[in-house]
């Protein structure tokens, strides 16, 4: 099979028939063998009934239904698990992503050798204040932290080699950072393609402003896990030793200064009367706790059964 199209959705009953028809037309014109996997993320409208009707009319349309709303990451994860195509395309269900972009994305994967291609909605058809400006700030931060030079990392329209989606785990709200997950898994040929972005035809956006705050926190978590996840002692150990050393030096300096002044008959406040002493004591305690946390994290990491699970690229 050439292509698997994965469409996560929530309350998009109105747009699904038009989207399915559009995808089918593009696939037929280009002679692709394909499947469409629609993942209903706990919709409260008639989306699931529409999907069942589409599947009855076209056996190439498949559906997955969640018991409740779990989020886009969970929907993509389940879609990736079921995908059989050599190239996997993800797109949103709101008709803002154009299926006409599929042939171009497919060629970049199959002919130009990219592992992953992300769409770039250069001219967004969204509210500039609530979508465009926060999106630019988000993407600038993501480029700085991840080192991946994509203009629109959160674009729902992406293409992957099948091997990529089978090698990464998308959880929580990490769908925003799939290119970073792929990079950390060893898939480094990541490109982007300018894509046409259309105005929403039905319904309204399901995402609010809080997604940008959540996205920043997720980015920090992902950066930390990818940097120190398999070597926690490097972070906690160094930090712990630095705090322990600083606290110990300050405490010794206060004590020695007290003893020297006493020996010369000079008045000096009691050690326990100085706030700096307590700060030094806190630093020693925190340093010890950080070091122990790193030690425990290292033990857990070294005993993980999946520690080297994804290291192998080929074998005979």
mmCIF file with all atom_site columns, N, CA, C and O in Angstrom, residues 72-105:
data_model
loop_
_atom_site.group_PDB
_atom_site.id
_atom_site.type_symbol
_atom_site.label_atom_id
_atom_site.label_alt_id
_atom_site.label_comp_id
_atom_site.label_asym_id
_atom_site.label_entity_id
_atom_site.label_seq_id
_atom_site.pdbx_PDB_ins_code
_atom_site.Cartn_x
_atom_site.Cartn_y
_atom_site.Cartn_z
_atom_site.occupancy
_atom_site.B_iso_or_equiv
_atom_site.pdbx_formal_charge
_atom_site.auth_seq_id
_atom_site.auth_comp_id
_atom_site.auth_asym_id
_atom_site.auth_atom_id
_atom_site.pdbx_PDB_model_num
ATOM 1   N N  . UNK A 1 72  ? -5.340  14.625 20.874 1.00 0.00 ? 72  UNK A N  1
ATOM 2   C CA . UNK A 1 72  ? -4.823  14.365 19.533 1.00 0.00 ? 72  UNK A CA 1
ATOM 3   C C  . UNK A 1 72  ? -3.653  13.389 19.542 1.00 0.00 ? 72  UNK A C  1
ATOM 4   O O  . UNK A 1 72  ? -3.506  12.584 18.619 1.00 0.00 ? 72  UNK A O  1
ATOM 5   N N  . UNK A 1 73  ? -2.815  13.450 20.563 1.00 0.00 ? 73  UNK A N  1
ATOM 6   C CA . UNK A 1 73  ? -1.656  12.550 20.616 1.00 0.00 ? 73  UNK A CA 1
ATOM 7   C C  . UNK A 1 73  ? -2.098  11.091 20.676 1.00 0.00 ? 73  UNK A C  1
ATOM 8   O O  . UNK A 1 73  ? -1.548  10.236 19.969 1.00 0.00 ? 73  UNK A O  1
ATOM 9   N N  . UNK A 1 74  ? -3.080  10.805 21.519 1.00 0.00 ? 74  UNK A N  1
ATOM 10  C CA . UNK A 1 74  ? -3.576  9.431  21.627 1.00 0.00 ? 74  UNK A CA 1
ATOM 11  C C  . UNK A 1 74  ? -4.194  8.976  20.309 1.00 0.00 ? 74  UNK A C  1
ATOM 12  O O  . UNK A 1 74  ? -4.023  7.826  19.886 1.00 0.00 ? 74  UNK A O  1
ATOM 13  N N  . UNK A 1 75  ? -4.911  9.888  19.634 1.00 0.00 ? 75  UNK A N  1
ATOM 14  C CA . UNK A 1 75  ? -5.524  9.548  18.351 1.00 0.00 ? 75  UNK A CA 1
ATOM 15  C C  . UNK A 1 75  ? -4.466  9.224  17.307 1.00 0.00 ? 75  UNK A C  1
ATOM 16  O O  . UNK A 1 75  ? -4.585  8.246  16.551 1.00 0.00 ? 75  UNK A O  1
ATOM 17  N N  . UNK A 1 76  ? -3.411  10.028 17.253 1.00 0.00 ? 76  UNK A N  1
ATOM 18  C CA . UNK A 1 76  ? -2.342  9.769  16.289 1.00 0.00 ? 76  UNK A CA 1
ATOM 19  C C  . UNK A 1 76  ? -1.612  8.464  16.616 1.00 0.00 ? 76  UNK A C  1
ATOM 20  O O  . UNK A 1 76  ? -1.266  7.696  15.712 1.00 0.00 ? 76  UNK A O  1
ATOM 21  N N  . UNK A 1 77  ? -1.388  8.221  17.884 1.00 0.00 ? 77  UNK A N  1
ATOM 22  C CA . UNK A 1 77  ? -0.690  6.992  18.286 1.00 0.00 ? 77  UNK A CA 1
ATOM 23  C C  . UNK A 1 77  ? -1.447  5.753  17.807 1.00 0.00 ? 77  UNK A C  1
ATOM 24  O O  . UNK A 1 77  ? -0.852  4.815  17.250 1.00 0.00 ? 77  UNK A O  1
ATOM 25  N N  . UNK A 1 78  ? -2.754  5.732  18.018 1.00 0.00 ? 78  UNK A N  1
ATOM 26  C CA . UNK A 1 78  ? -3.563  4.586  17.585 1.00 0.00 ? 78  UNK A CA 1
ATOM 27  C C  . UNK A 1 78  ? -3.611  4.498  16.059 1.00 0.00 ? 78  UNK A C  1
ATOM 28  O O  . UNK A 1 78  ? -3.587  3.402  15.492 1.00 0.00 ? 78  UNK A O  1
ATOM 29  N N  . UNK A 1 79  ? -3.669  5.642  15.399 1.00 0.00 ? 79  UNK A N  1
ATOM 30  C CA . UNK A 1 79  ? -3.643  5.643  13.941 1.00 0.00 ? 79  UNK A CA 1
ATOM 31  C C  . UNK A 1 79  ? -2.326  5.120  13.398 1.00 0.00 ? 79  UNK A C  1
ATOM 32  O O  . UNK A 1 79  ? -2.295  4.322  12.447 1.00 0.00 ? 79  UNK A O  1
ATOM 33  N N  . UNK A 1 80  ? -1.213  5.547  14.002 1.00 0.00 ? 80  UNK A N  1
ATOM 34  C CA . UNK A 1 80  ? 0.101   5.062  13.591 1.00 0.00 ? 80  UNK A CA 1
ATOM 35  C C  . UNK A 1 80  ? 0.202   3.543  13.760 1.00 0.00 ? 80  UNK A C  1
ATOM 36  O O  . UNK A 1 80  ? 0.791   2.855  12.935 1.00 0.00 ? 80  UNK A O  1
ATOM 37  N N  . UNK A 1 81  ? -0.364  3.050  14.826 1.00 0.00 ? 81  UNK A N  1
ATOM 38  C CA . UNK A 1 81  ? -0.297  1.617  15.103 1.00 0.00 ? 81  UNK A CA 1
ATOM 39  C C  . UNK A 1 81  ? -1.014  0.800  14.026 1.00 0.00 ? 81  UNK A C  1
ATOM 40  O O  . UNK A 1 81  ? -0.580  -0.306 13.681 1.00 0.00 ? 81  UNK A O  1
ATOM 41  N N  . UNK A 1 82  ? -2.093  1.342  13.480 1.00 0.00 ? 82  UNK A N  1
ATOM 42  C CA . UNK A 1 82  ? -2.893  0.612  12.484 1.00 0.00 ? 82  UNK A CA 1
ATOM 43  C C  . UNK A 1 82  ? -2.430  0.856  11.049 1.00 0.00 ? 82  UNK A C  1
ATOM 44  O O  . UNK A 1 82  ? -2.833  0.117  10.139 1.00 0.00 ? 82  UNK A O  1
ATOM 45  N N  . UNK A 1 83  ? -1.607  1.870  10.826 1.00 0.00 ? 83  UNK A N  1
ATOM 46  C CA . UNK A 1 83  ? -1.237  2.268  9.467  1.00 0.00 ? 83  UNK A CA 1
ATOM 47  C C  . UNK A 1 83  ? -0.443  1.165  8.765  1.00 0.00 ? 83  UNK A C  1
ATOM 48  O O  . UNK A 1 83  ? 0.455   0.564  9.339  1.00 0.00 ? 83  UNK A O  1
ATOM 49  N N  . UNK A 1 84  ? -0.764  0.947  7.468  1.00 0.00 ? 84  UNK A N  1
ATOM 50  C CA . UNK A 1 84  ? -0.083  -0.071 6.671  1.00 0.00 ? 84  UNK A CA 1
ATOM 51  C C  . UNK A 1 84  ? 0.638   0.511  5.465  1.00 0.00 ? 84  UNK A C  1
ATOM 52  O O  . UNK A 1 84  ? 1.386   -0.193 4.784  1.00 0.00 ? 84  UNK A O  1
ATOM 53  N N  . UNK A 1 85  ? 0.414   1.770  5.144  1.00 0.00 ? 85  UNK A N  1
ATOM 54  C CA . UNK A 1 85  ? 1.019   2.372  3.966  1.00 0.00 ? 85  UNK A CA 1
ATOM 55  C C  . UNK A 1 85  ? 2.507   2.619  4.133  1.00 0.00 ? 85  UNK A C  1
ATOM 56  O O  . UNK A 1 85  ? 3.003   2.812  5.245  1.00 0.00 ? 85  UNK A O  1
ATOM 57  N N  . UNK A 1 86  ? 3.232   2.625  3.005  1.00 0.00 ? 86  UNK A N  1
ATOM 58  C CA . UNK A 1 86  ? 4.663   2.928  3.043  1.00 0.00 ? 86  UNK A CA 1
ATOM 59  C C  . UNK A 1 86  ? 4.908   4.363  3.474  1.00 0.00 ? 86  UNK A C  1
ATOM 60  O O  . UNK A 1 86  ? 5.925   4.678  4.077  1.00 0.00 ? 86  UNK A O  1
ATOM 61  N N  . UNK A 1 87  ? 3.979   5.253  3.127  1.00 0.00 ? 87  UNK A N  1
ATOM 62  C CA . UNK A 1 87  ? 4.042   6.654  3.547  1.00 0.00 ? 87  UNK A CA 1
ATOM 63  C C  . UNK A 1 87  ? 2.785   6.948  4.358  1.00 0.00 ? 87  UNK A C  1
ATOM 64  O O  . UNK A 1 87  ? 1.674   6.590  3.952  1.00 0.00 ? 87  UNK A O  1
ATOM 65  N N  . UNK A 1 88  ? 2.970   7.586  5.497  1.00 0.00 ? 88  UNK A N  1
ATOM 66  C CA . UNK A 1 88  ? 1.839   7.927  6.371  1.00 0.00 ? 88  UNK A CA 1
ATOM 67  C C  . UNK A 1 88  ? 1.633   9.433  6.323  1.00 0.00 ? 88  UNK A C  1
ATOM 68  O O  . UNK A 1 88  ? 2.571   10.206 6.570  1.00 0.00 ? 88  UNK A O  1
ATOM 69  N N  . UNK A 1 89  ? 0.425   9.843  5.998  1.00 0.00 ? 89  UNK A N  1
ATOM 70  C CA . UNK A 1 89  ? 0.062   11.262 5.945  1.00 0.00 ? 89  UNK A CA 1
ATOM 71  C C  . UNK A 1 89  ? -0.905  11.553 7.089  1.00 0.00 ? 89  UNK A C  1
ATOM 72  O O  . UNK A 1 89  ? -1.877  10.828 7.283  1.00 0.00 ? 89  UNK A O  1
ATOM 73  N N  . UNK A 1 90  ? -0.638  12.602 7.841  1.00 0.00 ? 90  UNK A N  1
ATOM 74  C CA . UNK A 1 90  ? -1.590  13.042 8.865  1.00 0.00 ? 90  UNK A CA 1
ATOM 75  C C  . UNK A 1 90  ? -2.170  14.390 8.442  1.00 0.00 ? 90  UNK A C  1
ATOM 76  O O  . UNK A 1 90  ? -1.457  15.234 7.886  1.00 0.00 ? 90  UNK A O  1
ATOM 77  N N  . UNK A 1 91  ? -3.444  14.568 8.706  1.00 0.00 ? 91  UNK A N  1
ATOM 78  C CA . UNK A 1 91  ? -4.081  15.844 8.401  1.00 0.00 ? 91  UNK A CA 1
ATOM 79  C C  . UNK A 1 91  ? -5.289  16.047 9.302  1.00 0.00 ? 91  UNK A C  1
ATOM 80  O O  . UNK A 1 91  ? -5.849  15.083 9.831  1.00 0.00 ? 91  UNK A O  1
ATOM 81  N N  . UNK A 1 92  ? -5.653  17.308 9.497  1.00 0.00 ? 92  UNK A N  1
ATOM 82  C CA . UNK A 1 92  ? -6.805  17.625 10.334 1.00 0.00 ? 92  UNK A CA 1
ATOM 83  C C  . UNK A 1 92  ? -8.092  17.403 9.548  1.00 0.00 ? 92  UNK A C  1
ATOM 84  O O  . UNK A 1 92  ? -8.104  17.389 8.315  1.00 0.00 ? 92  UNK A O  1
ATOM 85  N N  . UNK A 1 93  ? -9.194  17.279 10.278 1.00 0.00 ? 93  UNK A N  1
ATOM 86  C CA . UNK A 1 93  ? -10.478 16.947 9.668  1.00 0.00 ? 93  UNK A CA 1
ATOM 87  C C  . UNK A 1 93  ? -11.328 18.165 9.343  1.00 0.00 ? 93  UNK A C  1
ATOM 88  O O  . UNK A 1 93  ? -12.441 18.021 8.853  1.00 0.00 ? 93  UNK A O  1
ATOM 89  N N  . UNK A 1 94  ? -10.815 19.356 9.588  1.00 0.00 ? 94  UNK A N  1
ATOM 90  C CA . UNK A 1 94  ? -11.649 20.558 9.469  1.00 0.00 ? 94  UNK A CA 1
ATOM 91  C C  . UNK A 1 94  ? -11.616 21.204 8.087  1.00 0.00 ? 94  UNK A C  1
ATOM 92  O O  . UNK A 1 94  ? -12.117 22.312 7.904  1.00 0.00 ? 94  UNK A O  1
ATOM 93  N N  . UNK A 1 95  ? -10.989 20.523 7.106  1.00 0.00 ? 95  UNK A N  1
ATOM 94  C CA . UNK A 1 95  ? -10.879 21.003 5.727  1.00 0.00 ? 95  UNK A CA 1
ATOM 95  C C  . UNK A 1 95  ? -9.940  22.195 5.573  1.00 0.00 ? 95  UNK A C  1
ATOM 96  O O  . UNK A 1 95  ? -9.852  22.786 4.498  1.00 0.00 ? 95  UNK A O  1
ATOM 97  N N  . UNK A 1 96  ? -9.204  22.541 6.618  1.00 0.00 ? 96  UNK A N  1
ATOM 98  C CA . UNK A 1 96  ? -8.206  23.598 6.483  1.00 0.00 ? 96  UNK A CA 1
ATOM 99  C C  . UNK A 1 96  ? -6.921  23.068 5.852  1.00 0.00 ? 96  UNK A C  1
ATOM 100 O O  . UNK A 1 96  ? -6.150  23.827 5.274  1.00 0.00 ? 96  UNK A O  1
ATOM 101 N N  . UNK A 1 97  ? -6.675  21.754 5.972  1.00 0.00 ? 97  UNK A N  1
ATOM 102 C CA . UNK A 1 97  ? -5.561  21.098 5.292  1.00 0.00 ? 97  UNK A CA 1
ATOM 103 C C  . UNK A 1 97  ? -6.066  20.541 3.964  1.00 0.00 ? 97  UNK A C  1
ATOM 104 O O  . UNK A 1 97  ? -7.091  19.854 3.920  1.00 0.00 ? 97  UNK A O  1
ATOM 105 N N  . UNK A 1 98  ? -5.358  20.825 2.886  1.00 0.00 ? 98  UNK A N  1
ATOM 106 C CA . UNK A 1 98  ? -5.811  20.427 1.558  1.00 0.00 ? 98  UNK A CA 1
ATOM 107 C C  . UNK A 1 98  ? -5.222  19.073 1.148  1.00 0.00 ? 98  UNK A C  1
ATOM 108 O O  . UNK A 1 98  ? -3.996  18.903 1.129  1.00 0.00 ? 98  UNK A O  1
ATOM 109 N N  . UNK A 1 99  ? -6.053  18.100 0.783  1.00 0.00 ? 99  UNK A N  1
ATOM 110 C CA . UNK A 1 99  ? -5.553  16.825 0.261  1.00 0.00 ? 99  UNK A CA 1
ATOM 111 C C  . UNK A 1 99  ? -4.750  16.975 -1.030 1.00 0.00 ? 99  UNK A C  1
ATOM 112 O O  . UNK A 1 99  ? -4.011  16.062 -1.408 1.00 0.00 ? 99  UNK A O  1
ATOM 113 N N  . UNK A 1 100 ? -4.889  18.115 -1.711 1.00 0.00 ? 100 UNK A N  1
ATOM 114 C CA . UNK A 1 100 ? -4.115  18.348 -2.928 1.00 0.00 ? 100 UNK A CA 1
ATOM 115 C C  . UNK A 1 100 ? -2.614  18.377 -2.649 1.00 0.00 ? 100 UNK A C  1
ATOM 116 O O  . UNK A 1 100 ? -1.805  18.260 -3.570 1.00 0.00 ? 100 UNK A O  1
ATOM 117 N N  . UNK A 1 101 ? -2.227  18.531 -1.395 1.00 0.00 ? 101 UNK A N  1
ATOM 118 C CA . UNK A 1 101 ? -0.812  18.556 -1.020 1.00 0.00 ? 101 UNK A CA 1
ATOM 119 C C  . UNK A 1 101 ? -0.223  17.146 -0.904 1.00 0.00 ? 101 UNK A C  1
ATOM 120 O O  . UNK A 1 101 ? 0.998   16.990 -0.817 1.00 0.00 ? 101 UNK A O  1
ATOM 121 N N  . UNK A 1 102 ? -1.060  16.117 -0.884 1.00 0.00 ? 102 UNK A N  1
ATOM 122 C CA . UNK A 1 102 ? -0.588  14.748 -0.653 1.00 0.00 ? 102 UNK A CA 1
ATOM 123 C C  . UNK A 1 102 ? 0.437   14.288 -1.689 1.00 0.00 ? 102 UNK A C  1
ATOM 124 O O  . UNK A 1 102 ? 1.488   13.735 -1.320 1.00 0.00 ? 102 UNK A O  1
ATOM 125 N N  . UNK A 1 103 ? 0.212   14.476 -3.002 1.00 0.00 ? 103 UNK A N  1
ATOM 126 C CA . UNK A 1 103 ? 1.220   14.021 -3.978 1.00 0.00 ? 103 UNK A CA 1
ATOM 127 C C  . UNK A 1 103 ? 2.595   14.637 -3.758 1.00 0.00 ? 103 UNK A C  1
ATOM 128 O O  . UNK A 1 103 ? 3.626   13.954 -3.866 1.00 0.00 ? 103 UNK A O  1
ATOM 129 N N  . UNK A 1 104 ? 2.648   15.932 -3.446 1.00 0.00 ? 104 UNK A N  1
ATOM 130 C CA . UNK A 1 104 ? 3.924   16.586 -3.209 1.00 0.00 ? 104 UNK A CA 1
ATOM 131 C C  . UNK A 1 104 ? 4.630   16.035 -1.981 1.00 0.00 ? 104 UNK A C  1
ATOM 132 O O  . UNK A 1 104 ? 5.852   15.808 -1.994 1.00 0.00 ? 104 UNK A O  1
ATOM 133 N N  . UNK A 1 105 ? 3.879   15.819 -0.917 1.00 0.00 ? 105 UNK A N  1
ATOM 134 C CA . UNK A 1 105 ? 4.451   15.244 0.295  1.00 0.00 ? 105 UNK A CA 1
ATOM 135 C C  . UNK A 1 105 ? 4.941   13.825 0.036  1.00 0.00 ? 105 UNK A C  1
ATOM 136 O O  . UNK A 1 105 ? 6.022   13.424 0.503  1.00 0.00 ? 105 UNK A O  1
#
